[in-house]
XYZ file of C-alpha atoms in Angstrom:
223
model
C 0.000 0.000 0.000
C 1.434 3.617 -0.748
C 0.328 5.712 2.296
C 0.658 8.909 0.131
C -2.194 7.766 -2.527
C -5.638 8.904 -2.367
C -7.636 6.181 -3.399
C -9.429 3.752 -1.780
C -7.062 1.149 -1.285
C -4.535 3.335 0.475
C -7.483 2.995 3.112
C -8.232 -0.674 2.928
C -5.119 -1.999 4.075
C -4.834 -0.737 7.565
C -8.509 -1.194 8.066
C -8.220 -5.195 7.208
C -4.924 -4.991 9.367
C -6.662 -3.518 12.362
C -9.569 -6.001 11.922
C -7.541 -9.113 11.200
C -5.335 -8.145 14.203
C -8.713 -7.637 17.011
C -9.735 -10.985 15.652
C -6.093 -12.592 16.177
C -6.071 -10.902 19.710
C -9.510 -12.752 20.545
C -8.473 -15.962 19.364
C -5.198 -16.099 21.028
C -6.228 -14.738 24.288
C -9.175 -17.255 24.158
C -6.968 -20.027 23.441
C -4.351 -19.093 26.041
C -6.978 -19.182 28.744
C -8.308 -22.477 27.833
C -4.852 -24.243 27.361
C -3.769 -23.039 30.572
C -6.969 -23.913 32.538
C -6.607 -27.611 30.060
C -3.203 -27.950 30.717
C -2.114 -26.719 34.593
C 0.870 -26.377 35.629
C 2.330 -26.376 39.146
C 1.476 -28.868 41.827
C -2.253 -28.869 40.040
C -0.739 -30.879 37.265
C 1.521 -32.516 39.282
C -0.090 -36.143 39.089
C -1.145 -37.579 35.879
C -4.856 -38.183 37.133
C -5.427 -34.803 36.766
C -5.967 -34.596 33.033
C -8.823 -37.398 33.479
C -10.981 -34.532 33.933
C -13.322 -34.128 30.783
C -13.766 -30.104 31.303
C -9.846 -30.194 31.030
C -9.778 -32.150 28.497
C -12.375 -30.315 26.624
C -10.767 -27.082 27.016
C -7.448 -27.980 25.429
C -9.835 -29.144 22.659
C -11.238 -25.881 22.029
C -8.034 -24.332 21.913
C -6.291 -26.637 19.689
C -9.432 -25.748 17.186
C -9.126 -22.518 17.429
C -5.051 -22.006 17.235
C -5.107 -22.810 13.108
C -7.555 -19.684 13.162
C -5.429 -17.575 15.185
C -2.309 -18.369 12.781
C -4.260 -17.309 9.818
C -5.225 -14.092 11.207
C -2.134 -13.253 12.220
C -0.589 -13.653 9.266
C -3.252 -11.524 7.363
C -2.414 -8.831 10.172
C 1.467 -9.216 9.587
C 0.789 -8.971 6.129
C -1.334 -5.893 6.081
C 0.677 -3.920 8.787
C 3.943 -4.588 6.474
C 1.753 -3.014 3.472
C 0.651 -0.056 5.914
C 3.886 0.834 6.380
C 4.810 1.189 2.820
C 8.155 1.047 1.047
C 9.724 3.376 2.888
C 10.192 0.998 5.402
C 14.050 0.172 7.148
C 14.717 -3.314 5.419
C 16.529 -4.493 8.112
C 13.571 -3.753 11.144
C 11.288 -5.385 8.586
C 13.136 -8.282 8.036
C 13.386 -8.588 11.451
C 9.603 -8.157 11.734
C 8.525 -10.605 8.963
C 10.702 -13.225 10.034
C 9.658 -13.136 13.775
C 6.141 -13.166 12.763
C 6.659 -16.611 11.156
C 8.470 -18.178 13.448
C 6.204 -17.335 16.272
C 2.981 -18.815 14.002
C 5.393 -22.018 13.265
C 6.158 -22.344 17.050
C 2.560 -21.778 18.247
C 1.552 -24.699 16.107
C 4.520 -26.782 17.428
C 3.104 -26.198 20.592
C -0.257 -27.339 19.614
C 0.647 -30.067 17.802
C 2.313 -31.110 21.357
C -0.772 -30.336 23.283
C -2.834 -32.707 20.624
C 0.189 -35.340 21.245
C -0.911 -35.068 25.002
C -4.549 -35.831 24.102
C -3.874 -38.585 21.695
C -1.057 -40.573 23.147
C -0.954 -39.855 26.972
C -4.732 -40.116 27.549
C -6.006 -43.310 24.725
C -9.558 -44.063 25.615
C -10.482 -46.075 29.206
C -7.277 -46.014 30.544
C -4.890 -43.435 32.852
C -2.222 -41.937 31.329
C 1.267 -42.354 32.579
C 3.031 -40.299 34.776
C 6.278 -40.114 32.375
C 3.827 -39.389 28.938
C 1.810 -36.659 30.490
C 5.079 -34.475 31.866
C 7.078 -34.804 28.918
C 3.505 -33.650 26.826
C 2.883 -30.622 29.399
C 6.355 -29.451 29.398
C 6.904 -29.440 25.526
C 4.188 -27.447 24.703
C 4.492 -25.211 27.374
C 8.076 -24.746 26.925
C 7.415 -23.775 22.822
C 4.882 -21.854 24.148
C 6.224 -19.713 26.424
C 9.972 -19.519 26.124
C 10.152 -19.986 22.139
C 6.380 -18.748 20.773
C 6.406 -15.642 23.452
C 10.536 -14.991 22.698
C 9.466 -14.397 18.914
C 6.431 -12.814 19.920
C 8.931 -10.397 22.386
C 10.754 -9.560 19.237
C 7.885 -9.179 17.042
C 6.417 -6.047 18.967
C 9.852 -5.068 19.864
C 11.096 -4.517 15.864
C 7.198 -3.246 15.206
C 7.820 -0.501 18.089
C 11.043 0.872 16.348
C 9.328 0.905 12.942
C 6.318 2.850 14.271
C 8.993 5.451 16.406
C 10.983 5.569 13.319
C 8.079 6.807 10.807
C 5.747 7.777 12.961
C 3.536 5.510 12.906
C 2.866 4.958 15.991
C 2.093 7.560 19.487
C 4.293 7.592 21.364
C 2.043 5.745 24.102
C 1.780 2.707 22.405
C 5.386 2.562 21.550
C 6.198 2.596 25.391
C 3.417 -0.229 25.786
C 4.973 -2.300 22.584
C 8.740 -1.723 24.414
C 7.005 -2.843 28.261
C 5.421 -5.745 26.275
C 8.754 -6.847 24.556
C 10.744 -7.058 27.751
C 7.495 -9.111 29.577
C 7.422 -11.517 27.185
C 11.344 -11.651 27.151
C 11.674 -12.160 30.719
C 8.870 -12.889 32.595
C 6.319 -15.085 30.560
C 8.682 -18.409 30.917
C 8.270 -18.078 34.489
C 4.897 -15.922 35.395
C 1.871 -18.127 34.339
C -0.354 -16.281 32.100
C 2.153 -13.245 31.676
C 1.525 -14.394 28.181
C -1.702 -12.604 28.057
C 0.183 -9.370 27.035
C 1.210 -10.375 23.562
C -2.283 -10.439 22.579
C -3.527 -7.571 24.517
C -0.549 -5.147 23.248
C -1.989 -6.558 19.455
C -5.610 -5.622 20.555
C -4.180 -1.968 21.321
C -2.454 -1.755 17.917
C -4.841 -2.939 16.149
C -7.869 -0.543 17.933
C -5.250 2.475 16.716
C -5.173 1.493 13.345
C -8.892 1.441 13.065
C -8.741 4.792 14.673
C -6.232 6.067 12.320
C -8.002 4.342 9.000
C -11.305 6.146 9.930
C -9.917 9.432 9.960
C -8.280 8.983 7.278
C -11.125 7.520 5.482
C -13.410 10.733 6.457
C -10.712 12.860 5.536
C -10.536 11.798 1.818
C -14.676 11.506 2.041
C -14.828 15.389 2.616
């Protein structure tokens, strides 16, 4: 998209951008919340008869169907917040951008692919899962999740910050949130359940200003 044209697709970007990153926000928070109340950890999780529960069960469920959803968004908002800001961009910070972006949708479905392991192999149908299967399930995907998914995540909003300072982008506000958010996910989410919640929330912020900034813009041109 060329930010400088007047027609109606220099609009249409960073609208689809803004909605394809609320709807990304959603689905990851949602499936956050239901993999960690699925998938405990602590001394909650501590003994393998603790993911006989059905509600736990069906909770990791609903968040492995949803993650595949979440990736596509988030793509389509990657995509579209590249294109919003244009050409002109540094190569490098977008590089740096683009490639995080993939590599935290690859390692998000790593980590679900884990969780579905856990469901499939450490829980077969009428019998208890062993104590061995179950840990080694619960601590792969939460380790992709939160100290390789959030890590990529961390430099994601990090590279998107400097970008938005850089050109402008961006109020200043919300590039002291995206730089707060970047050292979270850095340093605390491996350790703080549920720190993770930020990545999503800090997208859900973004994506709310582009929406602002594409209706201005949009009555702008209009008058």
């Amino acid at each position: 998209m060329q930010r400088n044209g007047p027609g109606r697709g220099a609009l249409e970007t960073p609208r689809a951008a803004g909605l394809a990153g609320v709807v990304f926000a959603l689905l990851l928070a949602a499936t956050i919340v239901l993999m960690r109340l699925g998938i405990p950890e602590g001394a909650d999780a501590a003994g393998a008869e603790g993911f006989t529960d059905p509600d736990r069960r069906d909770a990791v469920r609903a968040a492995l169907a949803l993650i595949p959803f979440a990736g596509i968004f988030f793509l389509w908002f990657l995509g579209a917040v590249r294109a919003h800001v244009g050409d002109v961009e540094d190569r490098f910070l977008a590089t740096v951008l683009l490639g995080s972006g993939l590599v935290f949708t690859a390692t998000m479905f790593g980590a679900a692919a884990s969780a579905t392991a856990v469901l499939a192999v450490a829980h077969p149908a009428g019998s208890t899962p062993s104590l061995t299967t179950w840990d080694f399930g619960r601590h792969f995907a939460y380790t992709l999740m939160t100290d390789y998914a959030m890590r990529m995540a961390a430099v994601f909003v990090s590279s998107m910050s400097v970008i938005g300072k850089r050109m402008g982008v961006l109020p200043r506000w919300l590039t002291a949130v995206g730089a707060v958010t970047a050292l979270l996910l850095l340093f605390v989410s491996s350790s703080v359940p549920w720190a993770e919640l930020v990545f999503p929330a800090w997208s859900l912020l973004l994506s709310v200003h582009i929406l602002l900034v594409s209706g201005r813009r949009r009555r702008v041109t209009l008058t």
